[in-house]
Amino acid sequence: MSEKLMVGGQAVIEGVMMRGPKKVATAVREPSGVITVDVKPINSLAEKYPIFKKPFFRGILSLGESLVMGLKSLTYSAQMAGEEEADKLTNKDIAITMAISLFAAILLFVVIPTASVNLITTDSHVVMNLWEGLVRMIVFFLYIYGISRAKDIQRVFQYHGAEHKTIHAYEAGVELIPENVQKFSRLHPRCGTSFLLIVMIVSIFMFSFLGWPSLWERIISRVLLLPVVAGISYELIRFAGRSKNKIVHAISLPGLWLQYLTTREPDDSMIEVAVKSLKAAIEVEETAKVETKNDDTIDKQDLNDLKVNASI
């Protein structure tokens, strides 16, 4: 099997977004049944600032770019799926939505866990940090479980499963047709759900070295260190996604199990949408890759530059 490009994706409303090395494609099934595909180039800061192609830094950039592209794809899918309110959204509305989402995340996963330490009586900074981490994990699991119980989100989770199955099939080198794709697992080691779990675990270890300053100092320090935590977590999940080591696989199992809450088995029509999105995102890059293999003058680094790091 030839080496495949690394792709990532995201489920959206009645569709799937796939991110390739140079393009991001969002495929949506409209109410009429027609599949519409929106393809846009990726103008990554990594092209202007090569440092963001290096380990650790690439994770920080990938997280930021994925959030922006994901929200834009979600807005596009809502418009194509017939959501009336989505047609009225402007770039300002999207920016406000992102700001509110960030504030809510800080409140749930930073403020509440660190403030909850007041509920226990201890002078041990280690115990305090472990308690904070435990509460953060509990809030995270409750958040995921709560979302998974919402009826309106079930079809999105089916498309999430379609995204994972399609990427598995692509990485295995099989023909991308529904009957082949359906044979693969709806769980994927590079899933964003697994990434978030790793972020929780990494933050427990990192914050344990910070002592126990005042409440506001703790909140500010955790927010400021979030890019560092994300960069480390990205490298870990990237390694886990490529490794065949049984020990690494065993460590990755909790993240995979958590995906049983955030994915559902898709039907063939959803697989078709995911396949169209994937093909649109990698078509040019796949052609370029084949051409480089027929050119003995191409340096190996040029081939490596075709790859991109993206969290699923």
Coordinates of N, CA and C in Angstrom, one line a residue, residues 188-190 194 197-198 236-237 239-241 243 245-259:
H188 N -11.6 6.2 15.5 CA -10.3 6.6 14.9 C -9.4 7.2 16.0
P189 N -8.2 6.7 16.0 CA -7.2 7.2 17.1 C -6.9 8.7 17.0
R190 N -7.1 9.3 15.8 CA -6.8 10.8 15.7 C -8.0 11.7 15.9
S194 N -10.7 12.0 21.2 CA -9.5 11.5 21.9 C -8.5 12.6 22.2
L197 N -9.5 14.3 25.4 CA -9.2 13.5 26.5 C -7.7 13.6 26.9
I198 N -6.8 13.6 25.9 CA -5.4 13.7 26.1 C -5.1 15.1 26.7
L236 N 1.3 13.8 20.8 CA 1.0 12.5 21.4 C -0.1 11.8 20.6
I237 N -1.2 12.5 20.2 CA -2.2 11.8 19.4 C -1.8 11.5 18.0
F239 N 1.3 10.7 17.2 CA 2.2 9.5 17.4 C 1.3 8.3 17.6
A240 N 0.3 8.4 18.4 CA -0.6 7.3 18.7 C -1.3 6.8 17.4
G241 N -1.7 7.8 16.5 CA -2.4 7.5 15.3 C -1.6 6.7 14.3
S243 N 1.4 4.9 15.3 CA 2.1 3.8 16.0 C 1.3 2.4 15.9
N245 N 2.4 0.0 17.9 CA 2.8 -0.6 19.1 C 1.6 -1.0 20.0
K246 N 1.6 -2.2 20.5 CA 0.5 -2.7 21.3 C 0.3 -1.9 22.6
I247 N 1.4 -1.4 23.2 CA 1.3 -0.7 24.4 C 0.7 0.7 24.2
V248 N 1.1 1.3 23.1 CA 0.6 2.6 22.7 C -0.9 2.5 22.4
H249 N -1.3 1.4 21.7 CA -2.7 1.1 21.4 C -3.5 1.0 22.7
A250 N -3.0 0.3 23.6 CA -3.7 0.1 24.9 C -3.9 1.4 25.6
I251 N -2.9 2.3 25.6 CA -3.0 3.6 26.2 C -4.1 4.4 25.5
S252 N -4.2 4.2 24.2 CA -5.2 5.0 23.4 C -6.6 4.5 23.6
L253 N -6.8 3.3 24.2 CA -8.2 2.8 24.2 C -9.2 3.7 24.9
P254 N -8.9 4.3 26.0 CA -9.9 5.2 26.6 C -10.5 6.2 25.7
G255 N -9.6 6.8 24.9 CA -10.0 7.8 23.9 C -10.9 7.2 22.8
L256 N -10.6 6.0 22.4 CA -11.4 5.3 21.4 C -12.8 4.9 22.0
W257 N -12.8 4.4 23.3 CA -14.0 4.1 23.9 C -15.0 5.3 24.0
L258 N -14.4 6.4 24.3 CA -15.2 7.7 24.5 C -15.9 8.0 23.2
Q259 N -15.3 7.6 22.0 CA -15.9 7.8 20.7 C -17.3 7.1 20.5

